[in-house]
mmCIF file of C-alpha atoms in Angstrom:
data_model
loop_
_atom_site.group_PDB
_atom_site.id
_atom_site.type_symbol
_atom_site.label_atom_id
_atom_site.label_comp_id
_atom_site.label_asym_id
_atom_site.label_seq_id
_atom_site.Cartn_x
_atom_site.Cartn_y
_atom_site.Cartn_z
ATOM 1 C CA MET A 255 -16.331 -19.839 -26.628
ATOM 2 C CA ILE A 256 -12.654 -19.696 -25.737
ATOM 3 C CA SER A 257 -10.014 -22.424 -25.570
ATOM 4 C CA VAL A 258 -8.417 -23.106 -22.172
ATOM 5 C CA ASN A 259 -5.066 -22.664 -23.963
ATOM 6 C CA GLU A 260 -5.935 -18.933 -24.141
ATOM 7 C CA PHE A 261 -6.386 -18.543 -20.357
ATOM 8 C CA LYS A 262 -4.878 -15.480 -18.719
ATOM 9 C CA ASN A 263 -5.159 -14.114 -15.197
ATOM 10 C CA GLY A 264 -8.321 -12.050 -14.656
ATOM 11 C CA LEU A 265 -10.259 -13.741 -17.482
ATOM 12 C CA THR A 266 -13.921 -14.358 -16.576
ATOM 13 C CA ILE A 267 -15.518 -17.616 -17.736
ATOM 14 C CA THR A 268 -18.744 -19.548 -17.251
ATOM 15 C CA VAL A 269 -18.428 -23.183 -16.125
ATOM 16 C CA ASP A 270 -21.491 -25.246 -15.098
ATOM 17 C CA GLY A 271 -23.676 -22.115 -15.026
ATOM 18 C CA GLU A 272 -21.391 -20.320 -12.540
ATOM 19 C CA LEU A 273 -19.213 -17.243 -13.115
ATOM 20 C CA TRP A 274 -15.504 -17.768 -12.432
ATOM 21 C CA ARG A 275 -12.429 -15.529 -12.653
ATOM 22 C CA VAL A 276 -9.115 -17.191 -13.516
ATOM 23 C CA VAL A 277 -6.813 -16.436 -10.561
ATOM 24 C CA GLU A 278 -3.886 -18.482 -11.843
ATOM 25 C CA PHE A 279 -3.275 -21.192 -14.404
ATOM 26 C CA GLN A 280 -0.521 -23.534 -15.545
ATOM 27 C CA HIS A 281 -0.094 -25.428 -18.806
ATOM 28 C CA VAL A 282 1.172 -28.949 -18.041
ATOM 29 C CA LYS A 283 2.695 -31.290 -20.626
ATOM 30 C CA PRO A 284 3.488 -34.578 -18.906
ATOM 31 C CA GLY A 285 5.974 -36.926 -20.507
ATOM 32 C CA LYS A 286 3.269 -39.539 -20.864
ATOM 33 C CA GLY A 287 -0.366 -38.759 -21.686
ATOM 34 C CA SER A 288 -2.031 -35.654 -23.037
ATOM 35 C CA ALA A 289 -1.434 -32.044 -22.010
ATOM 36 C CA PHE A 290 -3.800 -30.249 -19.655
ATOM 37 C CA VAL A 291 -4.351 -26.878 -17.985
ATOM 38 C CA ARG A 292 -4.410 -26.718 -14.186
ATOM 39 C CA SER A 293 -6.245 -23.620 -12.970
ATOM 40 C CA LYS A 294 -7.333 -21.863 -9.809
ATOM 41 C CA LEU A 295 -10.747 -20.228 -10.247
ATOM 42 C CA LYS A 296 -12.628 -17.784 -7.987
ATOM 43 C CA ASN A 297 -16.422 -17.850 -7.970
ATOM 44 C CA LEU A 298 -17.573 -14.258 -8.522
ATOM 45 C CA ARG A 299 -20.884 -14.774 -6.701
ATOM 46 C CA THR A 300 -19.725 -16.648 -3.589
ATOM 47 C CA GLY A 301 -16.013 -15.764 -3.444
ATOM 48 C CA ALA A 302 -15.049 -19.452 -3.140
ATOM 49 C CA VAL A 303 -11.764 -20.500 -4.750
ATOM 50 C CA GLN A 304 -11.568 -23.872 -6.502
ATOM 51 C CA GLU A 305 -8.880 -25.726 -8.412
ATOM 52 C CA LYS A 306 -10.028 -27.200 -11.718
ATOM 53 C CA THR A 307 -8.195 -29.137 -14.420
ATOM 54 C CA PHE A 308 -9.132 -28.864 -18.115
ATOM 55 C CA ARG A 309 -7.938 -30.968 -21.044
ATOM 56 C CA ALA A 310 -5.745 -29.005 -23.471
ATOM 57 C CA GLY A 311 -7.890 -27.457 -26.198
ATOM 58 C CA GLU A 312 -11.139 -27.799 -24.201
ATOM 59 C CA LYS A 313 -13.599 -24.955 -24.835
ATOM 60 C CA VAL A 314 -15.292 -22.867 -22.124
ATOM 61 C CA GLU A 315 -17.659 -19.931 -22.418
ATOM 62 C CA GLN A 316 -16.162 -16.492 -21.864
ATOM 63 C CA ALA A 317 -18.462 -14.315 -19.729
ATOM 64 C CA GLN A 318 -19.079 -10.745 -20.834
ATOM 65 C CA ILE A 319 -18.256 -8.663 -17.766
ATOM 66 C CA ASP A 320 -18.829 -4.919 -17.786
ATOM 67 C CA ARG A 321 -16.748 -2.593 -15.604
ATOM 68 C CA ARG A 322 -18.382 0.766 -14.866
ATOM 69 C CA LYS A 323 -16.473 3.648 -13.273
ATOM 70 C CA MET A 324 -18.364 4.718 -10.176
ATOM 71 C CA GLN A 325 -17.661 7.076 -7.324
ATOM 72 C CA TYR A 326 -18.222 5.967 -3.725
ATOM 73 C CA LEU A 327 -20.522 8.522 -2.083
ATOM 74 C CA TYR A 328 -21.487 7.409 1.438
ATOM 75 C CA ALA A 329 -22.569 4.589 3.728
ATOM 76 C CA ASP A 330 -26.292 4.283 4.427
ATOM 77 C CA GLY A 331 -26.563 1.858 7.329
ATOM 78 C CA ASN A 332 -25.083 -1.408 6.037
ATOM 79 C CA ASN A 333 -25.454 -0.326 2.394
ATOM 80 C CA TYR A 334 -22.839 1.593 0.423
ATOM 81 C CA VAL A 335 -23.941 4.070 -2.255
ATOM 82 C CA PHE A 336 -22.018 4.485 -5.527
ATOM 83 C CA MET A 337 -22.711 6.921 -8.397
ATOM 84 C CA ASP A 338 -21.960 6.307 -12.074
ATOM 85 C CA THR A 339 -19.515 9.039 -13.160
ATOM 86 C CA GLU A 340 -21.139 9.339 -16.607
ATOM 87 C CA THR A 341 -24.900 8.897 -16.064
ATOM 88 C CA TYR A 342 -25.059 10.002 -12.366
ATOM 89 C CA GLU A 343 -27.174 6.904 -11.713
ATOM 90 C CA GLN A 344 -26.847 5.665 -8.109
ATOM 91 C CA LEU A 345 -26.352 2.072 -6.987
ATOM 92 C CA GLU A 346 -26.488 0.581 -3.478
ATOM 93 C CA LEU A 347 -24.339 -2.423 -2.541
ATOM 94 C CA PRO A 348 -24.724 -4.372 0.721
ATOM 95 C CA GLY A 349 -21.736 -4.405 3.077
ATOM 96 C CA GLU A 350 -21.559 -8.226 2.993
ATOM 97 C CA GLU A 351 -20.373 -8.057 -0.636
ATOM 98 C CA LEU A 352 -17.595 -5.581 0.189
ATOM 99 C CA THR A 353 -15.913 -7.038 3.289
ATOM 100 C CA GLU A 354 -12.288 -6.801 2.076
ATOM 101 C CA GLU A 355 -12.764 -3.669 -0.034
ATOM 102 C CA LEU A 356 -14.163 -1.623 2.892
ATOM 103 C CA LYS A 357 -10.681 -1.513 4.459
ATOM 104 C CA PHE A 358 -9.514 0.726 1.590
ATOM 105 C CA LEU A 359 -12.713 2.566 0.606
ATOM 106 C CA LYS A 360 -13.056 6.282 1.357
ATOM 107 C CA GLU A 361 -15.624 8.835 0.276
ATOM 108 C CA ASN A 362 -15.358 10.214 -3.284
ATOM 109 C CA MET A 363 -12.997 7.386 -4.369
ATOM 110 C CA VAL A 364 -13.551 6.198 -7.960
ATOM 111 C CA VAL A 365 -13.728 2.395 -8.325
ATOM 112 C CA SER A 366 -14.783 -0.074 -11.034
ATOM 113 C CA VAL A 367 -18.103 -1.778 -10.329
ATOM 114 C CA ILE A 368 -18.197 -5.227 -11.936
ATOM 115 C CA MET A 369 -21.491 -6.018 -13.688
ATOM 116 C CA TYR A 370 -22.748 -9.172 -15.389
ATOM 117 C CA GLY A 371 -25.851 -8.079 -17.277
ATOM 118 C CA ALA A 372 -27.939 -6.319 -14.613
ATOM 119 C CA GLU A 373 -26.288 -8.263 -11.753
ATOM 120 C CA THR A 374 -23.653 -6.479 -9.652
ATOM 121 C CA LEU A 375 -20.782 -8.791 -8.707
ATOM 122 C CA GLY A 376 -18.662 -6.419 -6.617
ATOM 123 C CA ILE A 377 -16.094 -3.664 -6.952
ATOM 124 C CA GLU A 378 -12.509 -3.467 -8.160
ATOM 125 C CA LEU A 379 -10.241 -1.049 -6.312
ATOM 126 C CA PRO A 380 -7.325 0.852 -7.836
ATOM 127 C CA ASN A 381 -3.934 -0.842 -7.233
ATOM 128 C CA THR A 382 -2.937 1.754 -4.642
ATOM 129 C CA VAL A 383 -4.804 4.127 -2.344
ATOM 130 C CA ASP A 384 -3.642 7.085 -0.219
ATOM 131 C CA LEU A 385 -4.795 6.902 3.415
ATOM 132 C CA VAL A 386 -4.145 9.083 6.475
ATOM 133 C CA VAL A 387 -2.536 7.524 9.574
ATOM 134 C CA LYS A 388 -5.097 7.874 12.378
ATOM 135 C CA GLU A 389 -3.157 6.190 15.159
ATOM 136 C CA THR A 390 0.401 4.909 15.650
ATOM 137 C CA GLU A 391 3.147 4.966 18.263
ATOM 138 C CA PRO A 392 5.401 8.041 17.969
ATOM 139 C CA GLY A 393 8.704 7.602 16.181
ATOM 140 C CA ILE A 394 11.870 7.705 18.320
ATOM 141 C CA LYS A 395 14.864 9.821 17.274
ATOM 142 C CA GLY A 396 17.518 7.628 15.692
ATOM 143 C CA ASP A 397 15.111 5.100 14.157
ATOM 144 C CA THR A 398 16.191 4.234 10.642
ATOM 145 C CA ALA A 399 14.087 3.851 7.523
ATOM 146 C CA SER A 400 15.025 0.191 7.126
ATOM 147 C CA GLY A 401 15.219 -0.840 10.764
ATOM 148 C CA GLY A 402 11.884 -2.532 11.405
ATOM 149 C CA SER A 403 8.227 -1.649 11.535
ATOM 150 C CA LYS A 404 5.324 -0.801 13.816
ATOM 151 C CA PRO A 405 1.528 -1.097 13.405
ATOM 152 C CA ALA A 406 -0.427 1.946 12.226
ATOM 153 C CA THR A 407 -4.221 2.283 12.104
ATOM 154 C CA MET A 408 -5.393 4.110 8.979
ATOM 155 C CA GLU A 409 -8.474 6.352 8.605
ATOM 156 C CA THR A 410 -10.545 3.410 7.300
ATOM 157 C CA GLY A 411 -9.622 1.120 10.233
ATOM 158 C CA LEU A 412 -7.038 -0.869 8.259
ATOM 159 C CA VAL A 413 -3.944 -1.814 10.303
ATOM 160 C CA VAL A 414 -0.676 -1.671 8.319
ATOM 161 C CA GLN A 415 2.940 -2.373 9.277
ATOM 162 C CA VAL A 416 4.883 0.858 8.634
ATOM 163 C CA PRO A 417 8.479 2.069 9.206
ATOM 164 C CA PHE A 418 9.284 3.754 12.554
ATOM 165 C CA PHE A 419 9.537 7.253 11.008
ATOM 166 C CA VAL A 420 5.800 7.352 10.135
ATOM 167 C CA ASN A 421 3.707 9.587 12.438
ATOM 168 C CA GLU A 422 0.005 10.252 12.992
ATOM 169 C CA GLY A 423 -1.442 12.493 10.278
ATOM 170 C CA ASP A 424 0.978 11.268 7.575
ATOM 171 C CA VAL A 425 -0.580 10.303 4.242
ATOM 172 C CA LEU A 426 0.643 6.890 3.059
ATOM 173 C CA THR A 427 0.307 4.995 -0.219
ATOM 174 C CA ILE A 428 -1.067 1.501 0.506
ATOM 175 C CA ASN A 429 -1.172 -1.513 -1.852
ATOM 176 C CA THR A 430 -4.828 -2.664 -2.127
ATOM 177 C CA VAL A 431 -3.868 -6.181 -3.252
ATOM 178 C CA ASP A 432 -2.146 -7.230 -0.019
ATOM 179 C CA GLY A 433 -2.683 -4.229 2.295
ATOM 180 C CA SER A 434 1.016 -3.396 2.569
ATOM 181 C CA TYR A 435 2.776 -0.034 3.003
ATOM 182 C CA ILE A 436 4.433 1.287 -0.174
ATOM 183 C CA SER A 437 5.575 4.831 0.646
ATOM 184 C CA ARG A 438 4.601 8.239 1.934
ATOM 185 C CA ALA A 439 2.243 9.982 -0.477
ATOM 186 C CA ASN A 440 3.517 13.085 -2.275
#
């Protein structure tokens, strides 16, 4: 059991038999009445986000989540095959569970697969990923690095706003949290 006063972003808890990840939280001490913790929780099974308020000092159960490093191998129809980098055990995940992550996923990429006991809850991508520009309008001479942006389609199908100097075939570093352009990859 853990007190709600110890909440931090990314913490996984069990409330009413459901698994939740703390997305954000705020300790509130009103001038009148008792303190409380206002939180935004994401259901790890359904993906639904819910706001919930707890009394200060209230206890909730902390869920034991296991993160296993796995390498993405290939797509088999609508299933995606991952291999444990230590035991070489393979795991198939349905595409419905990976809708957002598929925009950044490429073969041989190492990700963290989130497990709760024997149940697979999804994958966690690295903070950044390097992707090749598959299609974009050509840059025009005289365009500046800070003078606007254009859409570019990456090798995974993700569309990103990039500076005018980016061309097809360039390798770019993309933020996996919000899908934004960071820089050209070295």
